Structures are given as structure tokens and as C-alpha cells.
Short mmCIF file of C-alpha atoms in Angstrom, two decimals:
data_model
loop_
_atom_site.label_atom_id
_atom_site.label_comp_id
_atom_site.label_asym_id
_atom_site.label_seq_id
_atom_site.Cartn_x
_atom_site.Cartn_y
_atom_site.Cartn_z
CA UNK A 10 131.18 91.08 134.86
CA UNK A 11 129.52 93.56 137.25
CA UNK A 12 131.93 96.40 136.41
CA UNK A 13 131.62 95.59 132.64
CA UNK A 14 127.81 95.67 132.98
CA UNK A 15 127.90 98.99 134.81
CA UNK A 16 130.19 100.32 132.01
CA UNK A 17 127.87 99.07 129.32
CA UNK A 18 124.79 100.62 131.10
CA UNK A 19 126.49 104.01 131.25
CA UNK A 20 127.20 103.79 127.50
CA UNK A 21 123.73 102.55 126.61
CA UNK A 22 121.39 104.62 128.82
CA UNK A 23 120.94 108.19 127.83
CA UNK A 24 118.83 109.85 130.57
CA UNK A 25 117.85 112.79 128.42
CA UNK A 26 116.77 110.80 125.52
CA UNK A 27 114.90 108.31 127.63
CA UNK A 28 113.08 111.15 129.50
CA UNK A 29 112.31 112.83 126.23
CA UNK A 30 110.94 109.63 124.74
CA UNK A 31 108.88 109.00 127.91
CA UNK A 32 107.34 112.60 127.94
CA UNK A 33 106.48 112.27 124.24
CA UNK A 34 104.85 108.88 124.80
CA UNK A 35 102.89 110.15 127.78
CA UNK A 36 101.72 113.29 125.86
CA UNK A 37 100.72 111.25 122.88
CA UNK A 38 98.87 108.68 124.93
CA UNK A 39 97.14 111.33 126.99
CA UNK A 40 95.79 113.07 123.87
CA UNK A 41 94.92 109.74 122.31
CA UNK A 42 92.90 108.60 125.33
CA UNK A 43 91.18 112.04 125.71
CA UNK A 44 90.02 112.20 122.11
CA UNK A 45 89.22 108.46 121.55
CA UNK A 46 88.38 107.03 125.09
CA UNK A 47 84.68 107.00 124.38
CA UNK A 48 85.14 105.11 121.08
CA UNK A 49 87.73 102.65 122.39
CA UNK A 50 87.00 102.14 126.06
CA UNK A 51 84.83 99.05 125.81
CA UNK A 52 84.51 98.35 122.05
CA UNK A 53 85.86 95.11 120.71
CA UNK A 54 87.98 94.76 117.69
CA UNK A 55 84.77 93.66 115.88
CA UNK A 56 81.47 95.17 116.90
CA UNK A 57 78.08 93.53 116.40
CA UNK A 58 77.19 93.60 112.70
CA UNK A 59 73.92 95.31 111.78
CA UNK A 60 72.31 93.88 108.66
CA UNK A 61 69.13 95.20 106.95
CA UNK A 62 66.96 92.70 105.03
CA UNK A 63 64.42 93.62 102.43
CA UNK A 64 61.99 90.72 101.73
CA UNK A 65 60.55 91.21 98.26
CA UNK A 66 59.18 87.65 98.17
CA UNK A 67 57.26 87.80 101.47
CA UNK A 68 56.39 84.14 101.37
CA UNK A 69 56.24 81.58 104.17
CA UNK A 70 59.51 80.06 102.97
CA UNK A 71 61.33 83.48 102.92
CA UNK A 72 59.99 84.15 106.38
CA UNK A 73 61.20 80.82 107.60
CA UNK A 74 64.68 81.61 105.95
CA UNK A 75 64.90 84.86 108.00
CA UNK A 76 63.59 83.33 111.24
CA UNK A 77 66.18 80.51 111.00
CA UNK A 78 68.91 83.12 111.26
CA UNK A 79 67.15 85.12 114.03
CA UNK A 80 66.88 81.92 116.14
CA UNK A 81 70.49 80.93 115.53
CA UNK A 82 72.38 81.83 118.74
CA UNK A 83 75.74 81.58 117.28
CA UNK A 84 74.62 83.93 114.42
CA UNK A 85 72.78 86.44 116.46
CA UNK A 86 75.67 86.78 118.99
CA UNK A 87 77.49 88.55 116.17
CA UNK A 88 74.84 89.81 113.84
CA UNK A 89 71.66 91.99 114.52
CA UNK A 90 69.00 91.65 111.82
CA UNK A 91 66.65 94.46 110.88
CA UNK A 92 63.78 93.61 108.49
CA UNK A 93 61.93 96.29 106.60
CA UNK A 94 61.03 97.88 103.36
CA UNK A 95 63.58 99.08 100.93
CA UNK A 96 62.80 102.70 101.96
CA UNK A 97 63.19 102.15 105.77
CA UNK A 98 66.28 99.88 105.37
CA UNK A 99 67.82 102.21 102.80
CA UNK A 100 67.41 105.22 105.13
CA UNK A 101 69.27 103.32 107.93
CA UNK A 102 71.97 102.38 105.47
CA UNK A 103 72.46 105.96 104.30
CA UNK A 104 72.82 107.05 107.88
CA UNK A 105 75.68 104.54 108.30
CA UNK A 106 73.84 102.40 110.87
CA UNK A 107 73.94 99.16 108.69
CA UNK A 108 76.98 97.14 107.64
CA UNK A 109 75.04 95.66 104.72
CA UNK A 110 71.65 95.51 102.99
CA UNK A 111 70.46 92.08 101.77
CA UNK A 112 67.52 92.04 99.36
CA UNK A 113 65.65 88.81 98.80
CA UNK A 114 64.34 88.83 95.23
CA UNK A 115 60.85 87.57 94.27
CA UNK A 116 60.64 83.78 93.93
CA UNK A 117 64.05 83.34 95.61
CA UNK A 118 63.14 80.30 97.79
CA UNK A 119 61.28 78.72 94.86
CA UNK A 120 64.50 79.03 92.86
CA UNK A 121 66.35 77.19 95.65
CA UNK A 122 63.89 74.29 95.26
CA UNK A 123 64.14 74.11 91.53
CA UNK A 124 67.87 74.80 90.98
CA UNK A 125 67.61 78.19 89.27
CA UNK A 126 69.77 79.66 92.02
CA UNK A 127 68.61 83.30 91.85
CA UNK A 128 71.22 85.43 93.70
CA UNK A 129 70.58 87.61 96.69
CA UNK A 130 71.31 91.33 96.22
CA UNK A 131 73.92 92.20 98.88
CA UNK A 132 75.26 95.75 99.28
CA UNK A 133 78.21 96.12 101.67
CA UNK A 134 78.96 99.43 103.41
CA UNK A 135 82.40 100.71 102.30
CA UNK A 136 82.71 102.73 105.56
CA UNK A 137 82.69 99.47 107.54
CA UNK A 138 85.59 97.64 105.84
CA UNK A 139 86.40 95.20 108.63
CA UNK A 140 82.79 94.25 109.34
CA UNK A 141 82.06 93.96 105.62
CA UNK A 142 85.00 91.48 105.23
CA UNK A 143 83.72 89.30 108.04
CA UNK A 144 80.15 89.38 106.81
CA UNK A 145 81.26 88.46 103.29
CA UNK A 146 83.05 85.41 104.60
CA UNK A 147 80.10 84.50 106.80
CA UNK A 148 77.60 84.66 103.85
CA UNK A 149 80.09 82.67 101.71
CA UNK A 150 80.01 79.84 104.33
CA UNK A 151 76.23 79.67 104.16
CA UNK A 152 76.34 79.74 100.38
CA UNK A 153 78.69 76.74 100.40
CA UNK A 154 76.19 74.82 102.54
CA UNK A 155 73.34 75.72 100.16
CA UNK A 156 75.37 74.51 97.26
CA UNK A 157 75.99 71.23 98.89
CA UNK A 158 72.24 70.89 99.48
CA UNK A 159 71.58 71.76 95.92
CA UNK A 160 73.90 69.05 94.73
CA UNK A 161 72.48 66.48 97.04
CA UNK A 162 68.80 67.16 96.16
CA UNK A 163 69.64 67.39 92.41
CA UNK A 164 71.24 63.86 92.70
CA UNK A 165 68.15 62.59 94.44
CA UNK A 166 65.98 64.06 91.73
CA UNK A 167 67.96 62.47 88.88
CA UNK A 168 67.80 59.19 90.76
CA UNK A 169 64.03 59.39 91.06
CA UNK A 170 63.80 60.28 87.35
CA UNK A 171 65.97 57.34 86.31
CA UNK A 172 63.74 54.94 88.22
CA UNK A 173 60.61 56.29 86.36
CA UNK A 174 58.91 57.89 89.36
CA UNK A 175 55.82 59.70 88.37
CA UNK A 176 56.28 63.43 87.69
CA UNK A 177 54.10 64.64 90.59
CA UNK A 178 55.79 62.26 93.04
CA UNK A 179 59.20 63.49 91.89
CA UNK A 180 58.26 67.09 92.59
CA UNK A 181 56.77 66.20 96.06
CA UNK A 182 59.82 64.31 97.12
CA UNK A 183 62.15 66.98 95.77
CA UNK A 184 60.16 69.78 97.58
CA UNK A 185 60.15 67.82 100.83
CA UNK A 186 63.83 66.99 100.87
CA UNK A 187 64.85 70.41 99.57
CA UNK A 188 62.98 72.17 102.46
CA UNK A 189 64.26 69.71 105.07
CA UNK A 190 67.89 69.86 103.94
CA UNK A 191 67.97 73.56 103.54
CA UNK A 192 66.45 73.98 107.05
CA UNK A 193 68.98 71.58 108.40
CA UNK A 194 71.81 73.50 106.61
CA UNK A 195 70.67 76.79 107.97
CA UNK A 196 70.28 75.34 111.45
CA UNK A 197 73.67 73.53 111.25
CA UNK A 198 74.66 75.16 114.61
CA UNK A 199 72.33 72.63 116.21
CA UNK A 200 74.19 69.72 114.61
CA UNK A 201 77.63 70.41 115.96
CA UNK A 202 79.19 70.99 119.39
CA UNK A 203 81.24 74.16 119.73
CA UNK A 204 84.71 74.48 121.27
CA UNK A 205 86.23 77.84 122.17
CA UNK A 206 89.40 78.35 120.18
CA UNK A 207 92.25 79.38 122.49
CA UNK A 208 93.96 82.25 120.62
CA UNK A 209 93.79 85.72 122.11
CA UNK A 210 91.84 86.83 125.14
CA UNK A 211 88.82 89.00 124.47
CA UNK A 212 90.14 92.53 124.64
CA UNK A 213 89.59 96.01 123.46
CA UNK A 214 91.53 97.61 120.58
CA UNK A 215 93.51 100.02 122.94
CA UNK A 216 94.76 97.04 124.98
CA UNK A 217 95.70 95.15 121.84
CA UNK A 218 97.56 98.00 120.20
CA UNK A 219 99.15 98.92 123.56
CA UNK A 220 100.68 95.49 123.67
CA UNK A 221 101.66 95.49 120.03
CA UNK A 222 103.38 98.87 120.33
CA UNK A 223 105.39 97.73 123.32
CA UNK A 224 106.60 94.73 121.51
CA UNK A 225 107.55 96.56 118.36
CA UNK A 226 109.38 99.28 120.36
CA UNK A 227 111.21 96.47 122.27
CA UNK A 228 112.17 94.87 118.95
CA UNK A 229 113.53 98.01 117.35
CA UNK A 230 115.21 99.31 120.44
CA UNK A 231 117.08 95.95 120.81
CA UNK A 232 118.95 96.72 117.62
CA UNK A 233 120.82 99.27 119.81
CA UNK A 234 123.13 96.41 120.80
CA UNK A 235 124.92 96.69 117.37
CA UNK A 236 126.60 100.05 118.07
CA UNK A 237 127.62 98.79 121.51
CA UNK A 238 129.14 95.60 120.04
CA UNK A 239 130.90 97.18 117.10
CA UNK A 240 132.01 100.13 119.32
CA UNK A 241 134.02 97.61 121.55
CA UNK A 242 135.54 96.15 118.33
CA UNK A 243 136.66 99.58 117.03
CA UNK A 244 138.25 100.64 120.19
CA UNK A 245 139.84 97.17 120.78
CA UNK A 246 137.98 96.93 124.12
CA UNK A 247 137.10 93.38 123.48
CA UNK A 248 140.66 92.36 122.91
CA UNK A 249 141.79 94.06 126.14
CA UNK A 250 139.07 92.29 128.06
CA UNK A 251 140.21 88.99 126.67
CA UNK A 252 143.82 89.64 127.69
CA UNK A 253 142.82 89.95 131.26
CA UNK A 254 140.92 86.61 130.92
CA UNK A 255 137.38 88.01 130.92
CA UNK A 256 134.93 85.35 129.92
CA UNK A 257 133.59 85.90 126.36
CA UNK A 258 130.23 84.56 127.41
CA UNK A 259 130.20 87.08 130.23
CA UNK A 260 131.13 89.87 127.86
CA UNK A 261 128.17 88.84 125.49
CA UNK A 262 125.76 88.55 128.50
CA UNK A 263 126.81 92.08 129.69
CA UNK A 264 125.99 93.58 126.25
CA UNK A 265 122.61 91.76 126.16
CA UNK A 266 121.65 92.63 129.82
CA UNK A 267 122.53 96.38 129.25
CA UNK A 268 120.58 96.64 126.03
CA UNK A 269 117.55 94.78 127.52
CA UNK A 270 117.51 97.03 130.66
CA UNK A 271 117.56 100.15 128.36
CA UNK A 272 114.91 98.76 126.20
CA UNK A 273 112.75 97.88 129.32
CA UNK A 274 113.10 101.43 130.62
CA UNK A 275 111.85 102.77 127.21
CA UNK A 276 108.97 100.36 127.11
CA UNK A 277 108.19 101.27 130.71
CA UNK A 278 107.36 104.81 129.64
CA UNK A 279 104.64 103.18 127.44
CA UNK A 280 103.54 100.53 129.92
CA UNK A 281 103.16 102.90 132.93
CA UNK A 282 100.14 104.92 131.48
CA UNK A 283 98.60 101.66 130.36
CA UNK A 284 99.03 100.18 133.85
CA UNK A 285 97.51 103.30 135.42
CA UNK A 286 94.61 103.33 132.88
CA UNK A 287 93.75 99.66 133.44
CA UNK A 288 94.58 99.76 137.22
CA UNK A 289 97.18 97.00 137.18
CA UNK A 290 98.40 95.85 140.52
CA UNK A 291 102.05 96.22 141.48
CA UNK A 292 102.71 92.41 140.97
CA UNK A 293 100.90 92.43 137.71
CA UNK A 294 102.86 95.48 136.44
CA UNK A 295 106.15 93.88 137.62
CA UNK A 296 105.21 90.72 135.61
CA UNK A 297 104.60 92.96 132.63
CA UNK A 298 108.03 94.59 132.82
CA UNK A 299 109.70 91.17 133.35
CA UNK A 300 108.00 89.93 130.22
CA UNK A 301 109.17 93.03 128.33
CA UNK A 302 112.73 92.37 129.63
CA UNK A 303 112.57 88.76 128.24
CA UNK A 304 111.32 89.98 124.89
CA UNK A 305 114.06 92.49 124.71
CA UNK A 306 116.66 90.05 125.68
CA UNK A 307 115.44 87.62 122.99
CA UNK A 308 115.49 90.20 120.21
CA UNK A 309 118.89 91.59 121.46
CA UNK A 310 120.32 88.08 121.23
CA UNK A 311 118.93 87.58 117.74
CA UNK A 312 120.31 91.04 116.65
CA UNK A 313 123.77 90.40 118.11
CA UNK A 314 123.82 87.00 116.37
CA UNK A 315 123.29 88.68 113.03
CA UNK A 316 125.89 91.27 113.80
CA UNK A 317 128.46 88.66 114.71
CA UNK A 318 127.69 86.60 111.54
CA UNK A 319 127.48 89.50 109.04
CA UNK A 320 130.62 91.10 110.52
CA UNK A 321 129.72 94.60 109.19
CA UNK A 322 127.67 97.08 111.33
CA UNK A 323 125.92 98.72 108.30
CA UNK A 324 124.89 95.33 106.84
CA UNK A 325 123.84 93.90 110.24
CA UNK A 326 121.73 97.07 110.99
CA UNK A 327 119.93 96.93 107.65
CA UNK A 328 119.34 93.15 107.97
CA UNK A 329 118.12 93.26 111.59
CA UNK A 330 115.80 96.22 110.82
CA UNK A 331 114.26 94.43 107.86
CA UNK A 332 113.78 91.26 109.87
CA UNK A 333 112.15 93.15 112.78
CA UNK A 334 109.80 94.83 110.24
CA UNK A 335 108.84 91.47 108.57
CA UNK A 336 108.34 89.76 112.01
CA UNK A 337 106.16 92.72 113.12
CA UNK A 338 104.14 92.54 109.96
CA UNK A 339 103.48 88.74 110.22
CA UNK A 340 103.34 88.68 114.01
CA UNK A 341 100.47 91.14 114.43
CA UNK A 342 102.23 94.40 115.41
CA UNK A 343 100.62 96.39 112.54
CA UNK A 344 97.39 94.45 111.79
CA UNK A 345 95.40 92.71 114.58
CA UNK A 346 95.88 89.07 114.33
CA UNK A 347 92.22 88.15 114.79
CA UNK A 348 91.53 90.13 111.56
CA UNK A 349 94.26 88.48 109.49
CA UNK A 350 93.51 85.66 107.00
CA UNK A 351 93.63 82.17 108.47
CA UNK A 352 96.85 81.28 106.59
CA UNK A 353 98.71 84.31 107.94
CA UNK A 354 97.46 83.59 111.45
CA UNK A 355 98.89 80.11 111.27
CA UNK A 356 102.20 81.53 110.00
CA UNK A 357 102.35 84.24 112.71
CA UNK A 358 102.43 81.48 115.37
CA UNK A 359 106.00 80.78 114.29
CA UNK A 360 107.18 84.43 115.15
CA UNK A 361 108.28 85.70 118.60
CA UNK A 362 106.09 88.76 118.11
CA UNK A 363 102.87 86.51 118.16
CA UNK A 364 103.65 85.04 121.53
CA UNK A 365 104.95 88.26 123.02
CA UNK A 366 101.70 90.10 122.09
CA UNK A 367 99.57 87.24 123.40
CA UNK A 368 101.43 86.99 126.67
CA UNK A 369 101.30 90.81 127.22
CA UNK A 370 97.58 90.78 126.39
CA UNK A 371 97.01 88.16 128.93
CA UNK A 372 98.74 90.28 131.60
CA UNK A 373 97.09 93.56 130.61
CA UNK A 374 93.66 91.87 130.47
CA UNK A 375 94.27 89.97 133.63
CA UNK A 376 92.57 86.91 132.00
CA UNK A 377 94.99 84.23 132.90
CA UNK A 378 98.46 83.66 134.07
CA UNK A 379 101.37 83.57 131.70
CA UNK A 380 101.78 80.33 129.87
CA UNK A 381 104.84 78.52 131.32
CA UNK A 382 105.51 76.72 128.01
CA UNK A 383 105.94 80.11 126.29
CA UNK A 384 108.43 81.15 129.12
CA UNK A 385 110.44 77.97 128.72
CA UNK A 386 110.61 78.29 125.00
CA UNK A 387 111.69 81.92 125.35
CA UNK A 388 114.43 81.09 127.68
CA UNK A 389 115.59 78.24 125.43
CA UNK A 390 115.74 80.47 122.45
CA UNK A 391 117.74 83.04 124.43
CA UNK A 392 120.19 80.48 125.53
CA UNK A 393 120.58 79.12 122.00
CA UNK A 394 121.19 82.55 120.49
CA UNK A 395 123.51 83.67 123.32
CA UNK A 396 125.63 80.54 123.22
CA UNK A 397 125.78 80.61 119.43
CA UNK A 398 126.84 84.30 119.45
CA UNK A 399 129.64 83.61 122.02
CA UNK A 400 130.84 80.43 120.16
CA UNK A 401 130.74 82.10 116.71
CA UNK A 402 132.45 85.24 117.99
CA UNK A 403 135.29 83.12 119.45
CA UNK A 404 135.69 81.43 116.12
CA UNK A 405 135.66 84.74 114.20
CA UNK A 406 138.32 86.27 116.62
CA UNK A 407 140.66 83.36 115.92
CA UNK A 408 140.29 83.59 112.18
CA UNK A 409 140.52 87.47 112.26
CA UNK A 410 137.32 87.87 110.23
CA UNK A 411 135.84 90.99 111.92
CA UNK A 412 135.41 94.14 109.90
CA UNK A 413 133.81 97.45 110.76
CA UNK A 414 132.73 100.51 108.86
#
């Protein structure tokens, strides 16, 4: 197998193309860092949201409403509130300093107490699309709580009315419970314990996209195993290897290893400047390359499996490229996973791209060691795909079902 691997490496690795790719990647990353380093060095994927509030009611209840948000630690960790007149807040919005302007209309809190449900006037900044989306979902969650309070107090009010309570007593009880329940809803952060969700480590956008680009390059470069595989079929090299009793599994492993080494060299051109930029240690950088090798091996095994099953190089190339694109789209290579809808985030956990990006992020961010469970599952998937490829190829050779363009 050693001579077969050396032969496959010579066929796979093109020094000129690899160097050209590396130089292009280095130049692109150099200019990217130079022009955008100040914007991306320490910024998170989501910055603090700045909201302007115009209080046209100026009552004790409206002030209590605003203060309840200001004293909410979970809310203020993500949102900064600026209260002012429509002129001052509007000026800040026009300068692009605010994500949104919320105007409290006159008699707003009174409408909450008496079920008129006057709406807040919310203006979102179109130049802050991501922050606006997050803020919209946040405000909708508070709206749902207020609606639940509205339903509960209205039910209480109707109960009092059905039991012939005096009108004044009905209003007093309604006002009392409305204020108490609205205050409780707005301060719901004090009612629950909070558990940190273990998804992705806190990171900057350049680290995330650096990991995502490495994974997608590894995935697409792994499709290079198809010309290697079908080239051996066209030249009858596989048949000659089998006549000298070369192991079919060894032949498959040689193709997978050669493609993975070539893919790792390509990704190394991208990983090297990232490693220097974030001052990764030698062991940490070696771990990063090992993870890239495993990712490349997995994608190469999946691609080879499609090539063997579909039997035509053109069909296998189109199918594998399409699958890599879909996995990249769902797995977070093009859109950051923390910004995806919850349903899509749950779906992405079933893609290898999700776990590859997550593992590389942990290595680049140096937040924690690689998850051994992910490593075990990756090796198991590689073994399944490899053994299936060798077994199905053996069956195909016996039935003479291989075709090539």
C-alpha cells in the first residue's frame, strides 16, 4: 500500500497549483485583515443593540415600564436604552447610532390596564438587519407575555363581574392585579434560573468565517477523489492491482489518504495565517490540521461512496457538488449558525459541517478541548463509508457494472 499511496500522492498533489492557491489565499487574507481588522478584531457576531425610547406618556407607569427594562440584567447585557425626546432620539437614529426607535403613545399603560391594547410605535433601522431581526424577536417575546397577562386579568375581571362585585371594587382589583402581573411579566428574569446553552464558543466573526471557509474548502476539495478513482478505472489500473492480489480495502484507503493529505495542504494555506494571527501554539495548530485531515477524510469517503454507487463520473461529480453545497448551506458555512432560525439550527446538528465548524472554533478560540464524542462519531462514519465503498466496489466489479465517460 505504501507504493500505491506514493503513486496516488504524485497524481493528486500539484505543487504549482497548491502554491498558487496558497499565495492567493495569503494575499486575500492579508488585504482582508488590513482593511477590516479594526471592524472585526474584537466585535462579536451580534453587537450591543442601541434602542431609543420616546416617552410621550410621561406617567409613573410608563417610567416604571422603562425602569423594569433598565434593571433587567439579562436584557441590558444585550440592549442599551437611550430615553429622550423625539428630536434627540430621531437625531441619533438619523446618524445610524440606533438599531430602533420605540415611541410610547399617550395613555399606553392605561390601555394595558383596560384592554384597549394601544400599540407601541417601533421603527427598525434597515441598515442594521441582523440586530433588527434579533430585536423584533425579543419584543415579540415580551408581547406574548403581556398578552398572557391580558388574558388572565380579563378572566379575573369577568369572574368578578359574574359574582356581582361593585363596580369600583372591580376596577380596584383589576388595576391592582394588572400592575402586579405586568410587573411580574416584565421582571420574569427574576422568576427563572438561567442555564448557559452549549452551542458555539463566544467568538469573533473573523474566527467563525475562518473556520467555515476551511470546512467548505475541505468539503469541495475532497471531491477531487472522483478523477483519481475513475482514472484508475479508465486505465484498468484497478484490475492490474487486483491481479497481483492487492487488497481492495487498501486500494480504497490509499485514494482516501492521498486526497485527504492534498486537501489538508490546501487548507493549511488558509489555516497558517489564521494560526499566526491568533498566535496558536504548535500543538494547537497541529491539532487543527489533524481535525482538517479527519474532515477531509470523511468528505472524501462520502464522495467516493457516491462515485461507486452512481458509477458515472459526471453524475457523481454533480451529485457530490450539490450535496456539499446543501450541507454547507444548512451546516453554517454561508450563514453563521447563531443567526439562523431555531428550526434550521436544530437541523444543522445532523450535518458534518456543523460539528466540523464547532470543533475548529473551539481550537481557534482555545476555549476547550475537542469533544471526544465528536471524534469517535467521525471515525465511526469514516469506517462505515470506507467499508461500504470497498464492499460495494467489490460487488460492482463482479457484476461488471462500472461505466465511465
